[in-house]
Short mmCIF file of C-alpha atoms and ligand atoms in Angstrom, two decimals:
data_model
loop_
_atom_site.label_atom_id
_atom_site.label_comp_id
_atom_site.label_asym_id
_atom_site.label_seq_id
_atom_site.Cartn_x
_atom_site.Cartn_y
_atom_site.Cartn_z
CA MET F 20 -22.42 15.58 -52.35
CA ARG F 21 -20.91 13.92 -49.30
CA ARG F 22 -18.59 16.86 -48.72
CA PHE F 23 -21.51 19.24 -48.91
CA ILE F 24 -23.44 17.41 -46.22
CA LEU F 25 -20.40 17.29 -43.92
CA THR F 26 -19.99 21.05 -44.18
CA ILE F 27 -23.55 21.59 -43.06
CA LEU F 28 -23.17 19.25 -40.11
CA VAL F 29 -19.99 20.89 -38.88
CA ALA F 30 -21.48 24.33 -39.23
CA GLY F 31 -24.48 23.17 -37.26
CA MET F 32 -22.31 21.79 -34.48
CA VAL F 33 -20.36 25.02 -34.23
CA ILE F 34 -23.53 27.05 -33.93
CA LEU F 35 -25.06 24.73 -31.37
CA GLY F 36 -21.82 24.39 -29.44
CA GLY F 37 -21.59 28.14 -29.02
CA ALA F 38 -25.02 28.66 -27.62
CA ARG F 39 -26.72 27.08 -24.73
CA ILE F 40 -30.44 27.03 -25.05
CA TYR F 41 -32.50 27.10 -21.92
CA ALA F 42 -36.18 27.00 -21.42
CA ASP F 43 -38.71 26.22 -18.77
CA ASN F 44 -39.55 22.62 -18.51
CA ALA F 45 -42.82 20.88 -19.07
CA ASP F 46 -44.59 19.73 -15.97
CA PRO F 47 -46.60 16.58 -16.64
CA ASN F 48 -48.01 16.76 -13.10
CA ALA F 49 -49.39 20.25 -13.53
CA GLY F 50 -52.62 20.12 -11.64
CA SER F 51 -54.24 23.33 -10.58
CA PHE F 52 -53.32 26.80 -11.67
CA GLN F 53 -51.95 27.90 -8.34
CA SER F 54 -49.96 24.81 -7.46
CA SER F 55 -47.74 23.99 -10.40
CA PHE F 56 -47.33 26.48 -13.16
CA PHE F 57 -43.68 25.90 -13.62
CA SER F 58 -41.70 22.79 -13.18
CA PRO F 59 -38.19 22.51 -11.67
CA ASP F 60 -35.22 22.73 -13.92
CA SER F 61 -35.03 20.12 -16.61
CA THR F 62 -32.55 17.33 -16.09
CA SER F 63 -31.56 17.86 -19.71
CA ASP F 64 -29.89 21.04 -18.44
CA ASN F 65 -27.03 18.77 -17.46
CA ASP F 66 -26.21 18.47 -21.12
CA PHE F 67 -25.11 22.05 -21.09
CA GLN F 68 -22.64 22.37 -18.27
CA PHE F 69 -19.81 24.68 -19.12
CA SER F 70 -16.86 22.88 -20.63
CA GLY F 71 -13.29 23.10 -19.39
CA ALA F 72 -12.43 25.26 -22.36
CA SER F 73 -14.83 27.92 -21.17
CA GLN F 74 -12.94 28.23 -17.88
CA ARG F 75 -9.82 29.60 -19.55
CA PRO F 76 -9.14 33.29 -19.04
CA ASN F 77 -11.02 35.32 -21.59
CA ALA F 78 -10.82 39.12 -21.83
CA ASP F 79 -14.34 39.26 -23.23
CA ARG F 80 -15.80 37.16 -20.43
CA LEU F 81 -18.48 39.03 -18.52
CA ALA F 82 -18.26 38.96 -14.75
CA ILE F 83 -21.02 36.98 -13.03
CA PRO F 84 -21.45 37.71 -9.30
CA HIS F 85 -21.61 34.93 -6.74
CA ASN F 86 -24.00 34.41 -3.85
CA THR F 87 -26.84 36.50 -5.21
CA PRO F 88 -30.17 36.27 -3.35
CA THR F 89 -31.81 34.86 -6.51
CA PRO F 90 -29.81 32.21 -8.42
CA LEU F 91 -28.24 33.07 -11.76
CA GLU F 92 -27.80 31.15 -14.98
CA GLY F 93 -24.23 32.48 -15.35
CA ILE F 94 -25.05 34.59 -18.39
CA ARG F 95 -26.08 38.18 -19.02
CA TRP F 96 -26.45 40.77 -21.72
CA LYS F 97 -23.29 42.70 -22.45
CA LYS F 98 -24.98 46.04 -21.84
CA LYS F 99 -27.64 47.26 -19.46
CA LYS F 100 -29.54 48.74 -22.39
CA ILE F 101 -31.58 45.85 -23.76
CA THR F 102 -34.12 45.89 -26.58
CA ILE F 103 -37.32 43.88 -26.84
CA TYR F 104 -39.66 43.27 -29.76
CA MET F 105 -43.40 42.60 -29.37
CA GLU F 106 -44.16 39.66 -31.58
CA THR F 107 -47.46 38.69 -30.00
CA THR F 108 -50.61 40.53 -31.08
CA ASP F 109 -52.71 39.17 -28.20
CA PRO F 110 -53.92 42.23 -26.23
CA LYS F 111 -53.74 40.48 -22.83
CA LEU F 112 -50.22 39.20 -23.43
CA LYS F 113 -49.06 42.56 -24.81
CA TRP F 114 -50.24 44.20 -21.60
CA ALA F 115 -48.49 41.53 -19.53
CA PHE F 116 -45.17 41.95 -21.35
CA ARG F 117 -45.39 45.77 -21.25
CA ASP F 118 -46.15 45.71 -17.53
CA ALA F 119 -43.35 43.22 -16.90
CA VAL F 120 -40.84 45.40 -18.78
CA LYS F 121 -41.92 48.43 -16.71
CA LYS F 122 -41.43 46.43 -13.50
CA TRP F 123 -37.95 45.20 -14.48
CA ASN F 124 -37.00 48.74 -15.52
CA LYS F 125 -38.10 49.98 -12.09
CA THR F 126 -35.25 48.02 -10.57
CA LYS F 127 -32.91 50.44 -12.41
CA ALA F 128 -30.56 47.51 -12.95
CA VAL F 129 -31.37 47.40 -16.67
CA GLN F 130 -33.01 49.66 -19.23
CA ILE F 131 -35.26 47.60 -21.49
CA ARG F 132 -36.77 49.53 -24.38
CA TRP F 133 -39.23 48.45 -27.04
CA THR F 134 -38.02 48.28 -30.63
CA LYS F 135 -39.82 47.80 -33.97
CA ASP F 136 -36.79 46.02 -35.34
CA GLU F 137 -37.26 42.34 -34.74
CA GLU F 138 -33.90 41.35 -36.23
CA LYS F 139 -31.89 43.57 -33.90
CA ALA F 140 -33.98 42.97 -30.80
CA ASN F 141 -32.31 41.20 -27.90
CA ILE F 142 -35.53 39.73 -26.52
CA ILE F 143 -38.61 38.60 -28.41
CA ALA F 144 -41.96 38.73 -26.59
CA ALA F 145 -43.94 35.97 -28.21
CA ASP F 146 -47.03 33.80 -27.81
CA GLY F 147 -47.36 30.14 -28.57
CA ASP F 148 -49.03 26.85 -27.73
CA LEU F 149 -46.60 25.52 -25.14
CA ALA F 150 -48.30 22.21 -24.66
CA ARG F 151 -46.89 20.88 -27.91
CA ASN F 152 -43.35 22.11 -27.60
CA ASN F 153 -41.48 19.90 -25.25
CA THR F 154 -38.88 17.70 -26.89
CA GLY F 155 -35.27 18.31 -27.77
CA ASN F 156 -32.03 16.70 -28.89
CA ASN F 157 -28.56 16.65 -27.39
CA ASN F 158 -27.84 20.26 -28.14
CA VAL F 159 -31.15 22.05 -28.28
CA GLY F 160 -33.76 21.77 -25.58
CA TYR F 161 -37.29 23.02 -25.99
CA THR F 162 -38.72 22.39 -22.60
CA THR F 163 -41.76 24.25 -21.56
CA SER F 164 -44.21 24.91 -18.81
CA GLU F 165 -47.91 25.26 -19.17
CA LEU F 166 -48.00 29.03 -19.21
CA GLY F 167 -44.62 30.46 -20.05
CA SER F 168 -41.31 29.50 -21.57
CA THR F 169 -38.03 31.24 -22.29
CA ARG F 170 -35.42 30.09 -24.75
CA THR F 171 -31.99 31.69 -24.47
CA GLU F 172 -28.98 31.40 -26.72
CA TYR F 173 -25.59 32.45 -25.41
CA ASP F 174 -21.88 32.09 -25.73
CA PRO F 175 -20.56 30.11 -22.73
CA THR F 176 -16.98 31.29 -23.35
CA THR F 177 -17.96 34.89 -22.56
CA ASN F 178 -21.14 34.38 -20.51
CA THR F 179 -22.85 36.60 -23.07
CA LEU F 180 -26.50 36.32 -24.01
CA HIS F 181 -27.16 36.59 -27.72
CA LYS F 182 -30.90 36.12 -28.01
CA ALA F 183 -33.84 35.33 -25.78
CA THR F 184 -37.41 34.49 -26.68
CA SER F 185 -40.01 34.61 -23.95
CA THR F 186 -43.25 32.92 -24.87
CA LEU F 187 -46.59 33.04 -23.07
CA ASP F 188 -49.43 30.65 -23.86
CA PRO F 189 -52.57 32.73 -24.55
CA ASN F 190 -54.92 29.79 -24.10
CA GLN F 191 -53.57 28.85 -20.70
CA LEU F 192 -53.38 32.45 -19.48
CA ASP F 193 -56.78 33.53 -20.79
CA TYR F 194 -58.53 32.53 -17.57
CA THR F 195 -56.14 34.25 -15.19
CA ASN F 196 -56.17 37.86 -14.06
CA LYS F 197 -53.92 40.53 -15.50
CA GLU F 198 -51.69 40.84 -12.44
CA PHE F 199 -50.97 37.14 -12.62
CA ARG F 200 -50.27 37.31 -16.36
CA SER F 201 -47.80 40.11 -15.63
CA GLU F 202 -46.11 37.99 -12.97
CA VAL F 203 -45.67 35.12 -15.43
CA ALA F 204 -44.22 37.59 -17.93
CA GLN F 205 -41.90 38.95 -15.20
CA HIS F 206 -40.77 35.40 -14.49
CA GLU F 207 -40.04 34.70 -18.15
CA LEU F 208 -38.25 38.00 -18.70
CA GLY F 209 -36.26 37.19 -15.57
CA HIS F 210 -34.91 34.16 -17.44
CA ALA F 211 -34.32 36.38 -20.48
CA LEU F 212 -32.15 38.66 -18.28
CA GLY F 213 -30.07 35.82 -16.82
CA LEU F 214 -31.93 34.77 -13.67
CA ALA F 215 -32.42 31.09 -12.81
CA HIS F 216 -35.10 29.40 -10.78
CA ALA F 217 -35.16 30.21 -7.08
CA PRO F 218 -35.90 27.58 -4.42
CA GLU F 219 -39.46 27.43 -3.15
CA TYR F 220 -38.54 28.95 0.22
CA GLU F 221 -37.05 32.09 -1.29
CA HIS F 222 -39.04 35.28 -1.89
CA SER F 223 -38.65 35.67 -5.62
CA VAL F 224 -40.57 35.93 -8.87
CA MET F 225 -38.26 33.15 -10.13
CA ILE F 226 -39.84 30.39 -8.04
CA PRO F 227 -40.89 27.81 -10.63
CA ARG F 228 -44.15 26.87 -8.95
CA ASN F 229 -46.64 28.81 -6.95
CA ILE F 230 -46.02 32.21 -8.43
CA LYS F 231 -47.55 34.43 -5.76
CA ASN F 232 -45.74 37.66 -6.33
CA GLY F 233 -43.94 39.79 -8.84
CA ILE F 234 -40.35 40.99 -8.69
CA THR F 235 -39.10 41.05 -5.09
CA LYS F 236 -36.35 43.00 -3.31
CA ASN F 237 -34.17 39.89 -3.64
CA ASP F 238 -34.71 39.87 -7.40
CA THR F 239 -33.97 43.59 -7.65
CA LYS F 240 -30.78 43.21 -5.63
CA THR F 241 -29.71 40.24 -7.75
CA LEU F 242 -30.25 42.02 -11.06
CA ARG F 243 -28.36 45.07 -9.79
CA MET F 244 -25.45 42.82 -8.84
CA LEU F 245 -25.56 41.06 -12.24
CA TYR F 246 -25.52 44.31 -14.22
CA ALA F 247 -23.33 46.34 -11.85
CA LYS F 248 -20.52 46.66 -14.38
ZN1 ZN U 29 -38.99 29.46 -15.20
#
């Protein structure tokens, strides 16, 4: 019995060690809709710094450009052709995700297409009550904002994304307009593509608070750099 339990624990550590999980962070100070939708990066992100082992030369390691206008997480999908599965059945959120996919595809940096196969999909477009989902342990962080959250799993030794789930909260977004819902979806899919939060002074859809715009020229340029090869 003891041996059996040990096997499960080791297997769990291997799985968790191979994938960093990132998500938006809860903002306890969220006041009005327009002032603080998304919080800054979680301090728990420090738990997931790349280890020395991941710095060794690796033939499978994907190149991540430096000095992009919008900051990067240091991860990306292996191919530009990315699939997404619509898990939510909420009509408003479906529209937001569809519109956000169209807008990211317009950058021509990636080609995101919808699939009916949830198992094989790279990205899952989901809905959920994000207010309840904000604790984690040493290896897995579920940190969320009021309106949107993205959880990514990747291999830090190759910078390769394995799975991303972008979640929008239908209750929080119900009272906003459709353009804004699309912008929140664009922000979350930005995380799902490898973009990190941009500083407040930048012109980007990846600013964690005060989302005032959709994908900008800076974001387009960044994604083209990230998926150039
Ligand atoms: Zn975010």
